[in-house]
Amino acid sequence: MKAPDLSVVDEAGVLAWSGATAPLATAASHAHLQYSTVGLGHAKDRTDVFAELDRALKLPDHFGRNWDALADVMEDRQWLGKHGRVVVVTGTAAYRRDHPNDWATLEEILAEACEFWKERHVAFWVFTA
């Protein structure tokens, strides 16, 4: 797959991705965006999801590892960085299948964060693979 132009903030959102993630890393670098990969391939429950998000995204110390806290930190400028961020969430198929409600909540929080940053003209892209 070809990566979109990640400098076009108005197109940012939660998008499905298939194939290698290297093109996304390259596109993020060209757009001067931070790039992170969150691996959910081994996540058995939401505790594992919060732990992996915290580890991969280096969330602030005040992150409380619950949905409300995640929504709050996704709108934290210090965490996001100066220019914005690209997050690739891999290994989503099994978690999506086994925990549809938690997956829907996670996806909603990420989509709301994309919109929050888009309104502020800051790029926040999430790709699910």
JSON list of N, CA and C in Angstrom, two decimals, residues 1-4 6 15-28 35 37 86 88-91 127-129:
[
{"chain": "A", "resi": 1, "resn": "MET", "atom": "N", "xyz": [0.83, -1.20, 0.00]},
{"chain": "A", "resi": 1, "resn": "MET", "atom": "CA", "xyz": [0.00, 0.00, 0.00]},
{"chain": "A", "resi": 1, "resn": "MET", "atom": "C", "xyz": [0.87, 1.25, 0.00]},
{"chain": "A", "resi": 2, "resn": "LYS", "atom": "N", "xyz": [0.36, 2.27, -0.63]},
{"chain": "A", "resi": 2, "resn": "LYS", "atom": "CA", "xyz": [1.06, 3.55, -0.64]},
{"chain": "A", "resi": 2, "resn": "LYS", "atom": "C", "xyz": [0.53, 4.42, 0.49]},
{"chain": "A", "resi": 3, "resn": "ALA", "atom": "N", "xyz": [1.43, 5.00, 1.24]},
{"chain": "A", "resi": 3, "resn": "ALA", "atom": "CA", "xyz": [1.04, 5.86, 2.36]},
{"chain": "A", "resi": 3, "resn": "ALA", "atom": "C", "xyz": [0.45, 7.17, 1.84]},
{"chain": "A", "resi": 4, "resn": "PRO", "atom": "N", "xyz": [-0.55, 7.69, 2.54]},
{"chain": "A", "resi": 4, "resn": "PRO", "atom": "CA", "xyz": [-1.08, 9.01, 2.15]},
{"chain": "A", "resi": 4, "resn": "PRO", "atom": "C", "xyz": [-0.07, 10.10, 2.49]},
{"chain": "A", "resi": 6, "resn": "LEU", "atom": "N", "xyz": [0.97, 12.53, 4.72]},
{"chain": "A", "resi": 6, "resn": "LEU", "atom": "CA", "xyz": [0.66, 12.74, 6.14]},
{"chain": "A", "resi": 6, "resn": "LEU", "atom": "C", "xyz": [0.78, 14.20, 6.56]},
{"chain": "A", "resi": 15, "resn": "LEU", "atom": "N", "xyz": [-7.48, 5.04, 10.11]},
{"chain": "A", "resi": 15, "resn": "LEU", "atom": "CA", "xyz": [-7.59, 4.39, 8.82]},
{"chain": "A", "resi": 15, "resn": "LEU", "atom": "C", "xyz": [-7.06, 2.96, 8.88]},
{"chain": "A", "resi": 16, "resn": "ALA", "atom": "N", "xyz": [-7.69, 2.08, 8.11]},
{"chain": "A", "resi": 16, "resn": "ALA", "atom": "CA", "xyz": [-7.21, 0.69, 8.02]},
{"chain": "A", "resi": 16, "resn": "ALA", "atom": "C", "xyz": [-5.95, 0.67, 7.17]},
{"chain": "A", "resi": 17, "resn": "TRP", "atom": "N", "xyz": [-5.03, -0.24, 7.50]},
{"chain": "A", "resi": 17, "resn": "TRP", "atom": "CA", "xyz": [-3.79, -0.39, 6.76]},
{"chain": "A", "resi": 17, "resn": "TRP", "atom": "C", "xyz": [-3.50, -1.87, 6.58]},
{"chain": "A", "resi": 18, "resn": "SER", "atom": "N", "xyz": [-3.04, -2.24, 5.41]},
{"chain": "A", "resi": 18, "resn": "SER", "atom": "CA", "xyz": [-2.59, -3.62, 5.20]},
{"chain": "A", "resi": 18, "resn": "SER", "atom": "C", "xyz": [-1.23, -3.58, 4.53]},
{"chain": "A", "resi": 19, "resn": "GLY", "atom": "N", "xyz": [-0.43, -4.56, 4.83]},
{"chain": "A", "resi": 19, "resn": "GLY", "atom": "CA", "xyz": [0.91, -4.61, 4.26]},
{"chain": "A", "resi": 19, "resn": "GLY", "atom": "C", "xyz": [1.95, -4.08, 5.22]},
{"chain": "A", "resi": 20, "resn": "ALA", "atom": "N", "xyz": [3.14, -3.91, 4.69]},
{"chain": "A", "resi": 20, "resn": "ALA", "atom": "CA", "xyz": [4.28, -3.44, 5.48]},
{"chain": "A", "resi": 20, "resn": "ALA", "atom": "C", "xyz": [4.01, -2.02, 5.99]},
{"chain": "A", "resi": 21, "resn": "THR", "atom": "N", "xyz": [4.55, -1.74, 7.17]},
{"chain": "A", "resi": 21, "resn": "THR", "atom": "CA", "xyz": [4.35, -0.41, 7.77]},
{"chain": "A", "resi": 21, "resn": "THR", "atom": "C", "xyz": [5.50, 0.54, 7.46]},
{"chain": "A", "resi": 22, "resn": "ALA", "atom": "N", "xyz": [6.54, 0.05, 6.81]},
{"chain": "A", "resi": 22, "resn": "ALA", "atom": "CA", "xyz": [7.69, 0.91, 6.48]},
{"chain": "A", "resi": 22, "resn": "ALA", "atom": "C", "xyz": [7.28, 2.16, 5.69]},
{"chain": "A", "resi": 23, "resn": "PRO", "atom": "N", "xyz": [6.35, 2.06, 4.71]},
{"chain": "A", "resi": 23, "resn": "PRO", "atom": "CA", "xyz": [5.95, 3.29, 4.00]},
{"chain": "A", "resi": 23, "resn": "PRO", "atom": "C", "xyz": [5.34, 4.35, 4.93]},
{"chain": "A", "resi": 24, "resn": "LEU", "atom": "N", "xyz": [4.66, 3.91, 5.98]},
{"chain": "A", "resi": 24, "resn": "LEU", "atom": "CA", "xyz": [4.10, 4.86, 6.93]},
{"chain": "A", "resi": 24, "resn": "LEU", "atom": "C", "xyz": [5.20, 5.54, 7.74]},
{"chain": "A", "resi": 25, "resn": "ALA", "atom": "N", "xyz": [6.19, 4.78, 8.14]},
{"chain": "A", "resi": 25, "resn": "ALA", "atom": "CA", "xyz": [7.31, 5.34, 8.88]},
{"chain": "A", "resi": 25, "resn": "ALA", "atom": "C", "xyz": [8.05, 6.38, 8.02]},
{"chain": "A", "resi": 26, "resn": "THR", "atom": "N", "xyz": [8.25, 6.06, 6.76]},
{"chain": "A", "resi": 26, "resn": "THR", "atom": "CA", "xyz": [8.92, 6.98, 5.84]},
{"chain": "A", "resi": 26, "resn": "THR", "atom": "C", "xyz": [8.08, 8.24, 5.64]},
{"chain": "A", "resi": 27, "resn": "ALA", "atom": "N", "xyz": [6.78, 8.07, 5.44]},
{"chain": "A", "resi": 27, "resn": "ALA", "atom": "CA", "xyz": [5.90, 9.22, 5.24]},
{"chain": "A", "resi": 27, "resn": "ALA", "atom": "C", "xyz": [5.85, 10.09, 6.49]},
{"chain": "A", "resi": 28, "resn": "ALA", "atom": "N", "xyz": [5.85, 9.47, 7.65]},
{"chain": "A", "resi": 28, "resn": "ALA", "atom": "CA", "xyz": [5.86, 10.23, 8.91]},
{"chain": "A", "resi": 28, "resn": "ALA", "atom": "C", "xyz": [7.14, 11.05, 9.02]},
{"chain": "A", "resi": 35, "resn": "TYR", "atom": "N", "xyz": [6.59, 8.91, 15.05]},
{"chain": "A", "resi": 35, "resn": "TYR", "atom": "CA", "xyz": [6.03, 7.64, 14.57]},
{"chain": "A", "resi": 35, "resn": "TYR", "atom": "C", "xyz": [6.13, 6.62, 15.70]},
{"chain": "A", "resi": 37, "resn": "THR", "atom": "N", "xyz": [4.63, 2.53, 16.93]},
{"chain": "A", "resi": 37, "resn": "THR", "atom": "CA", "xyz": [3.90, 1.30, 16.63]},
{"chain": "A", "resi": 37, "resn": "THR", "atom": "C", "xyz": [3.43, 0.69, 17.94]},
{"chain": "A", "resi": 86, "resn": "VAL", "atom": "N", "xyz": [2.07, 9.95, 14.18]},
{"chain": "A", "resi": 86, "resn": "VAL", "atom": "CA", "xyz": [1.47, 8.83, 13.46]},
{"chain": "A", "resi": 86, "resn": "VAL", "atom": "C", "xyz": [1.58, 7.62, 14.38]},
{"chain": "A", "resi": 88, "resn": "VAL", "atom": "N", "xyz": [0.67, 3.53, 14.53]},
{"chain": "A", "resi": 88, "resn": "VAL", "atom": "CA", "xyz": [0.27, 2.33, 13.81]},
{"chain": "A", "resi": 88, "resn": "VAL", "atom": "C", "xyz": [-0.04, 1.27, 14.86]},
{"chain": "A", "resi": 89, "resn": "VAL", "atom": "N", "xyz": [-1.27, 0.80, 14.86]},
{"chain": "A", "resi": 89, "resn": "VAL", "atom": "CA", "xyz": [-1.70, -0.24, 15.80]},
{"chain": "A", "resi": 89, "resn": "VAL", "atom": "C", "xyz": [-1.74, -1.56, 15.03]},
{"chain": "A", "resi": 90, "resn": "THR", "atom": "N", "xyz": [-0.84, -2.46, 15.38]},
{"chain": "A", "resi": 90, "resn": "THR", "atom": "CA", "xyz": [-0.73, -3.74, 14.67]},
{"chain": "A", "resi": 90, "resn": "THR", "atom": "C", "xyz": [-1.35, -4.87, 15.49]},
{"chain": "A", "resi": 91, "resn": "GLY", "atom": "N", "xyz": [-1.61, -5.98, 14.84]},
{"chain": "A", "resi": 91, "resn": "GLY", "atom": "CA", "xyz": [-2.15, -7.15, 15.51]},
{"chain": "A", "resi": 91, "resn": "GLY", "atom": "C", "xyz": [-3.55, -6.94, 16.04]},
{"chain": "A", "resi": 127, "resn": "PHE", "atom": "N", "xyz": [-3.29, 4.34, 12.17]},
{"chain": "A", "resi": 127, "resn": "PHE", "atom": "CA", "xyz": [-3.50, 3.28, 11.18]},
{"chain": "A", "resi": 127, "resn": "PHE", "atom": "C", "xyz": [-3.66, 1.96, 11.93]},
{"chain": "A", "resi": 128, "resn": "THR", "atom": "N", "xyz": [-4.68, 1.20, 11.59]},
{"chain": "A", "resi": 128, "resn": "THR", "atom": "CA", "xyz": [-4.91, -0.09, 12.23]},
{"chain": "A", "resi": 128, "resn": "THR", "atom": "C", "xyz": [-4.59, -1.20, 11.23]},
{"chain": "A", "resi": 129, "resn": "ALA", "atom": "N", "xyz": [-3.80, -2.14, 11.70]},
{"chain": "A", "resi": 129, "resn": "ALA", "atom": "CA", "xyz": [-3.38, -3.23, 10.83]},
{"chain": "A", "resi": 129, "resn": "ALA", "atom": "C", "xyz": [-3.63, -4.57, 11.49]}
]
